[in-house]
Every structure is written in structure tokens, then in C-alpha cells.
CSV table of C-alpha atoms in Angstrom, one decimal:
chain,number,residue,atom,x,y,z
A,157,MET,CA,102.6,114.2,134.2
A,158,SER,CA,103.1,111.5,131.7
A,159,ALA,CA,101.8,110.3,128.4
A,160,VAL,CA,98.1,111.2,127.7
A,161,ARG,CA,95.4,109.8,125.1
A,162,ALA,CA,93.8,112.4,123.1
A,163,SER,CA,91.8,112.9,119.8
A,164,LEU,CA,93.1,114.7,117.0
A,165,THR,CA,91.4,115.8,113.7
A,166,PHE,CA,93.2,114.9,110.4
A,167,VAL,CA,92.5,115.7,106.9
A,168,VAL,CA,91.5,112.8,104.5
A,169,ASP,CA,93.1,112.9,101.2
A,170,THR,CA,90.3,112.6,98.7
A,171,GLY,CA,92.3,114.0,95.9
A,172,VAL,CA,90.5,117.4,96.3
A,173,THR,CA,92.5,120.2,97.4
A,174,PRO,CA,91.4,121.2,101.1
A,175,VAL,CA,90.9,124.6,101.9
A,176,ALA,CA,91.3,126.9,105.1
A,177,ALA,CA,89.9,130.3,104.8
A,178,THR,CA,90.3,133.3,107.0
A,179,HIS,CA,87.2,135.7,107.2
A,180,GLY,CA,85.3,137.9,109.4
A,181,PRO,CA,86.5,141.1,111.4
A,182,GLY,CA,90.2,141.1,111.4
A,183,GLY,CA,90.3,137.6,109.9
A,184,ARG,CA,89.7,136.2,113.2
A,185,LEU,CA,87.4,133.2,111.9
A,186,ARG,CA,88.3,130.5,109.8
A,187,ARG,CA,86.4,128.1,107.5
A,188,TYR,CA,87.5,124.7,106.3
A,189,GLU,CA,86.5,122.8,103.3
A,190,GLY,CA,87.5,119.3,102.9
A,191,THR,CA,87.0,115.8,104.4
A,192,PHE,CA,88.2,115.3,108.2
A,193,GLU,CA,88.4,112.4,110.7
A,194,THR,CA,89.3,112.2,114.3
A,195,HIS,CA,91.8,109.5,115.7
A,196,GLU,CA,92.9,109.0,119.2
A,197,VAL,CA,96.7,109.3,119.8
A,198,THR,CA,99.2,108.7,122.4
A,199,LEU,CA,101.1,112.1,123.3
A,200,ALA,CA,104.4,111.6,125.1
A,201,ASP,CA,105.4,114.0,127.7
A,202,ALA,CA,108.5,116.0,126.4
A,203,ARG,CA,109.5,117.1,129.9
A,204,GLU,CA,109.9,113.3,131.1
A,205,ALA,CA,111.9,112.3,128.0
A,206,ALA,CA,115.5,111.1,129.0
A,207,ASP,CA,116.7,112.6,125.8
A,208,PRO,CA,114.7,115.8,125.1
A,209,PRO,CA,113.3,116.6,121.7
A,210,ARG,CA,115.7,118.7,119.3
A,211,LEU,CA,115.0,120.9,116.6
A,212,ASP,CA,117.0,119.1,114.3
A,213,ARG,CA,115.6,115.8,115.1
A,214,GLU,CA,111.9,115.7,116.5
A,215,GLY,CA,111.3,119.2,114.8
A,216,PHE,CA,110.9,121.1,118.2
A,217,ALA,CA,112.3,121.9,121.7
A,218,ARG,CA,111.3,123.4,124.8
A,219,ALA,CA,113.5,126.5,125.9
A,220,ASP,CA,113.4,128.5,129.0
A,221,HIS,CA,112.6,132.0,127.9
A,222,ALA,CA,111.6,134.9,130.3
A,223,THR,CA,110.1,137.8,128.5
A,224,ALA,CA,110.0,141.7,129.5
A,225,VAL,CA,106.6,141.9,127.7
A,226,ARG,CA,103.9,143.2,130.0
A,227,ASP,CA,100.7,143.2,127.7
A,228,PHE,CA,100.8,140.9,124.7
A,229,HIS,CA,97.7,142.9,123.4
A,230,ASP,CA,100.0,145.8,122.8
A,231,GLU,CA,101.4,145.7,119.5
A,232,ASP,CA,104.0,148.4,120.1
A,233,GLU,CA,105.2,146.6,123.0
A,234,LEU,CA,105.3,143.3,120.9
A,235,ALA,CA,107.5,145.0,118.2
A,236,ARG,CA,109.7,146.8,120.6
A,237,LEU,CA,110.4,143.8,123.1
A,238,TYR,CA,109.0,140.6,122.0
A,239,HIS,CA,110.5,140.3,118.5
A,240,PRO,CA,113.9,141.1,119.6
A,241,GLU,CA,113.6,138.7,122.2
A,242,VAL,CA,112.4,135.9,119.9
A,243,GLU,CA,115.3,136.7,117.4
A,244,ARG,CA,117.9,136.3,120.1
A,245,LEU,CA,116.4,133.1,121.2
A,246,LEU,CA,116.4,131.7,117.7
A,247,VAL,CA,119.8,132.7,117.1
A,248,GLU,CA,120.8,130.8,120.1
A,249,THR,CA,118.9,127.7,119.6
A,250,THR,CA,119.2,127.3,115.7
A,251,GLY,CA,122.8,128.8,115.2
A,252,ALA,CA,121.4,131.0,112.5
A,253,ARG,CA,123.4,134.0,111.7
A,254,ARG,CA,120.5,136.3,111.2
A,255,VAL,CA,116.8,135.9,112.3
A,256,VAL,CA,113.9,138.0,111.2
A,257,VAL,CA,110.6,137.9,113.0
A,258,PHE,CA,108.0,138.7,110.4
A,259,ASP,CA,104.7,138.1,112.2
A,260,HIS,CA,102.8,136.9,115.2
A,261,THR,CA,99.5,135.7,116.3
A,262,VAL,CA,97.7,136.1,119.6
A,263,ARG,CA,95.1,133.5,120.5
A,264,SER,CA,92.4,132.9,123.0
A,265,ALA,CA,90.2,130.1,123.6
A,266,ASP,CA,87.8,132.2,125.5
A,267,ALA,CA,85.3,132.8,122.7
A,268,ALA,CA,83.9,136.2,124.2
A,269,GLU,CA,87.6,137.5,124.8
A,270,ALA,CA,88.5,136.4,121.2
A,271,ALA,CA,85.6,138.2,119.8
A,272,ALA,CA,86.2,141.3,121.7
A,273,GLY,CA,90.0,141.6,121.0
A,274,LEU,CA,89.7,140.1,117.4
A,275,LEU,CA,92.0,137.3,118.5
A,276,ARG,CA,92.1,133.9,116.7
A,277,GLU,CA,90.8,130.6,118.4
A,278,PRO,CA,93.2,127.6,118.7
A,279,VAL,CA,93.4,125.4,115.7
A,280,ARG,CA,92.4,121.8,116.3
A,281,ILE,CA,93.3,120.4,112.7
A,282,ALA,CA,96.5,118.9,112.5
A,283,HIS,CA,98.9,121.0,110.1
A,284,ASN,CA,102.2,122.5,109.2
A,285,ASP,CA,102.0,126.2,108.3
A,286,TYR,CA,104.3,126.1,105.3
A,287,THR,CA,105.0,123.8,102.4
A,288,GLU,CA,107.8,123.2,99.8
A,289,TRP,CA,106.3,126.2,97.8
A,290,SER,CA,105.1,128.4,100.4
A,291,GLY,CA,108.2,128.4,102.6
A,292,PRO,CA,110.4,129.9,99.7
A,293,GLN,CA,107.6,132.0,98.7
A,294,ARG,CA,107.4,133.6,102.3
A,295,LEU,CA,111.3,134.4,102.0
A,296,ARG,CA,110.3,136.3,98.7
A,297,ASP,CA,107.4,138.1,100.5
A,298,VAL,CA,109.5,139.2,103.7
A,299,LEU,CA,112.8,139.8,102.0
A,300,PRO,CA,112.1,140.4,98.4
A,301,ASP,CA,115.4,142.4,97.5
A,302,GLU,CA,117.5,139.8,99.2
A,303,ALA,CA,115.7,136.5,98.5
A,304,GLU,CA,117.4,135.4,95.6
A,305,THR,CA,120.9,135.6,97.2
A,306,LEU,CA,119.5,134.2,100.6
A,307,SER,CA,117.7,131.4,99.0
A,308,ALA,CA,121.1,130.1,97.9
A,309,ARG,CA,121.9,129.2,101.4
A,310,ARG,CA,120.2,127.3,104.1
A,311,PHE,CA,117.1,129.0,105.6
A,312,ALA,CA,114.4,127.9,107.8
A,313,ILE,CA,111.0,129.2,109.1
A,314,VAL,CA,110.6,128.6,112.8
A,315,GLN,CA,107.7,129.2,115.1
A,316,VAL,CA,108.0,130.4,118.8
A,317,TRP,CA,105.0,129.5,121.1
A,318,ARG,CA,104.0,130.5,124.4
A,319,ALA,CA,101.5,131.1,127.1
A,320,THR,CA,100.8,134.9,127.6
A,321,HIS,CA,99.0,134.4,131.0
A,322,GLU,CA,98.5,131.2,133.1
A,323,PRO,CA,100.5,128.0,132.5
A,324,ILE,CA,98.4,126.4,129.6
A,325,ALA,CA,96.1,123.7,130.9
A,326,ALA,CA,93.1,123.7,128.4
A,327,ASP,CA,93.7,123.4,124.6
A,328,PRO,CA,97.5,122.8,124.7
A,329,LEU,CA,99.7,122.0,121.6
A,330,ALA,CA,100.4,118.7,120.3
A,331,LEU,CA,103.5,118.3,118.0
A,332,CYS,CA,104.1,115.3,115.8
A,333,ASP,CA,107.5,114.1,115.7
A,334,ALA,CA,109.1,115.3,112.2
A,335,ARG,CA,110.9,111.8,111.8
A,336,SER,CA,107.6,109.8,111.8
A,337,VAL,CA,105.7,111.9,109.2
A,338,ARG,CA,105.9,110.3,105.9
A,339,PRO,CA,105.9,112.6,102.7
A,340,GLU,CA,102.5,111.4,101.6
A,341,ASP,CA,101.0,112.4,105.1
A,342,LEU,CA,101.4,115.9,104.1
A,343,VAL,CA,98.4,116.9,101.8
A,344,LYS,CA,98.7,120.5,100.3
A,345,SER,CA,95.8,122.8,101.2
A,346,GLU,CA,94.8,126.2,99.9
A,347,ARG,CA,95.1,128.8,102.6
A,348,ARG,CA,92.9,131.8,101.9
A,349,HIS,CA,94.0,135.0,103.8
A,350,LEU,CA,91.8,138.3,103.6
A,351,ASP,CA,94.6,139.7,101.4
A,352,ARG,CA,96.1,136.7,99.5
A,353,VAL,CA,96.2,133.0,98.8
A,354,GLY,CA,98.9,130.6,100.2
A,355,GLU,CA,99.6,126.9,100.9
A,356,ILE,CA,99.8,125.0,104.0
A,357,TYR,CA,100.3,121.2,104.7
A,358,GLN,CA,97.4,119.5,106.4
A,359,LEU,CA,98.2,116.1,108.0
A,360,ALA,CA,96.6,112.7,107.0
A,361,PHE,CA,96.7,110.2,109.6
A,362,HIS,CA,99.1,107.3,109.9
A,363,PRO,CA,99.5,104.9,112.9
A,364,ASP,CA,103.2,105.3,112.8
A,365,GLN,CA,103.0,108.9,113.6
A,366,ARG,CA,104.5,109.8,117.1
A,367,TRP,CA,103.2,112.7,119.0
A,368,TRP,CA,104.4,114.9,121.9
A,369,HIS,CA,103.3,117.6,124.2
A,370,VAL,CA,104.6,119.8,127.1
A,371,PRO,CA,102.2,120.0,129.9
A,372,ALA,CA,101.6,123.1,131.7
A,373,LEU,CA,103.8,125.3,129.4
A,374,ARG,CA,104.6,128.7,131.5
A,375,ARG,CA,104.8,132.3,130.3
A,376,ASP,CA,108.6,131.9,130.9
A,377,GLU,CA,109.1,129.0,128.5
A,378,ALA,CA,108.8,128.6,124.9
A,379,LEU,CA,107.8,125.8,122.3
A,380,VAL,CA,110.1,126.2,119.2
A,381,PHE,CA,109.4,124.3,116.3
A,382,VAL,CA,110.4,124.0,112.6
A,383,VAL,CA,107.7,124.4,109.8
A,384,TYR,CA,109.9,124.8,106.8
A,385,ASP,CA,113.7,124.1,106.4
A,386,SER,CA,115.3,124.4,102.9
A,387,ALA,CA,118.0,121.6,103.9
A,388,THR,CA,117.4,118.2,102.7
A,389,ASP,CA,120.0,116.4,104.7
A,390,GLY,CA,117.7,114.4,107.1
A,391,ARG,CA,117.2,117.1,109.6
A,392,ALA,CA,113.7,118.0,110.6
A,393,ARG,CA,111.9,120.1,108.1
A,394,PHE,CA,108.1,120.1,108.8
A,395,THR,CA,106.7,119.7,112.3
A,396,PRO,CA,102.6,119.2,112.1
A,397,HIS,CA,100.8,120.2,115.3
A,398,ALA,CA,97.4,121.2,116.4
A,399,SER,CA,95.7,122.1,119.7
A,400,PHE,CA,93.7,119.3,121.5
A,401,GLU,CA,91.3,118.7,124.4
A,402,ASP,CA,93.7,117.4,127.4
A,403,PRO,CA,91.3,114.9,129.1
A,404,THR,CA,93.5,115.4,132.3
A,405,ALA,CA,92.9,119.3,132.3
A,406,PRO,CA,90.9,120.2,135.3
A,407,PRO,CA,87.4,121.0,134.6
A,408,ASP,CA,87.9,124.8,135.7
A,409,ALA,CA,90.9,125.3,133.9
A,410,PRO,CA,91.2,129.0,132.5
A,411,PRO,CA,90.9,129.0,128.7
A,412,ARG,CA,94.1,129.1,126.7
A,413,ARG,CA,95.8,132.3,126.1
A,414,SER,CA,98.9,132.1,123.8
A,415,ILE,CA,101.0,133.9,121.0
A,416,GLU,CA,103.0,132.4,118.2
A,417,ALA,CA,105.9,134.2,116.4
A,418,ARG,CA,107.0,133.2,113.3
A,419,ALA,CA,110.7,134.0,112.0
A,420,LEU,CA,113.0,133.4,109.0
A,421,CYS,CA,116.2,131.9,110.3
A,422,LEU,CA,119.2,132.5,107.8
A,423,PHE,CA,122.3,130.4,107.9
């Protein structure tokens, strides 16, 4: 495949703080408050790049990553097998001296399956999961006894995203090249969970933003991307992303089934 043209949804910065709220059984559903607009963008094919995207530069990378997990709906199996697999992958890909997976989200684009399994649907609004405030706050939430010491050194929050069943054709992931995101494009937004209130960035559109995708991501591959990095030395710190409707997907493509794991990488 090559580059594709597709529509993405962006926030409009009106000066009023947007809201992304989780609600419903198991926190499966989301409600958005704010002003949004769609723009058609070109998504370059990362598989065809002569110089493949890198974590420290574009903010993401594709990795070969076989998994021993048989059932991604089995929480015990995920804790026992998948979390350690992700931790080993991130030690290798980031160079972190220690990695702590602190949560995961299983998603399905099949509405009936999502409802039956209390799974979340793909997120179509361009966003980054952490901000200058919520990145360090997540470190304090996950490792409260160590946070003061750990925050004196570089740390990052990195996500690992993969297919759980068939290669992904419907609702794949678009990733914005971190180098093309201006600070003013990142709009602080309130993230209301069932049990707490956090903060994310939603992305305002700018024509200079550059977008990527990895077509037909398989179960034995992973997309690794940075959603917060405490370092301010020029490396990628935030990688906005969103699911999108791929116009090249076959009409009978199976619904997307995916999992994303989030981890603290401590350097």
C-alpha cells in the first residue's frame, strides 16, 4: 500500500476546556463536550518509508512482537503473560532500565461485541493521552512511594498497540509525526473517568501536521508510541493519534479488535 487520504476529527480551540467523559457500564462509553471539525489528511505508509519512523524522532515505531497470549479477554492471562511481554519489548526499544505496565484497554469496533464484553470502541478524535501535568501525575499515581526520586530522572509513558485477532483493516490507527506538532496545537482537555478526573491533549488541526499509518497491522506486530516524555532535549514527547475510516479497506473487512497497554519507562 501507499499513502491514503482520510478524514480525521480535530478539536477547535475556543478557549473553553473540552471534556472527554467516560460513562456507562464498565466505563465503556464516552461523551465529548467541545467544538470539533473534520479535515482530510494524507497518511504516509510507514511500511514503505526508506527511513522507518523512530520513537525518539517521529514518536512511534513498528516492532515485530510475537505474543504467547491466547485470549486477550482473559485478565489473568494478560497480567501473567502480556504485561511481562510488553515490559521486555519496551526495555529493548526504549533502553529504559525499568518498565512498569500500569494498565491496558481492549477495544472492539463491533458494537454488539463491545457491549457484551464491556469493551471500549475506537477513539476517532485526534488526541494524546497525557499532558505536561498528567504525565507526572500518572507517575505519582502508579508509584507513589518512589515518584519523588524517579521524577528527578528522565521517565516516559509509552503505549503498545496491536491487533488481537485478524490483521487490522477497519478503523486502523493514524499517528501524527511528533516533529510536526506545534505546542499551540495541543489543547488541554478534561478527562473524566468513573473514579477520577485527569487531563489529556486533544489536537487542533494545522496543515503542516504530518500523518502516518501502518496498514494491515498483524497480531505478531506492535505499534509503540510515546505519549509523554519528561525530557525536553528535542526528542519526541507527545504523539497524537486517532482511529480513522480507511477508504481502501474492503467493505467486508472484519471489525477492528485491538489492545493498547500503557507503561512507565524509567531511565
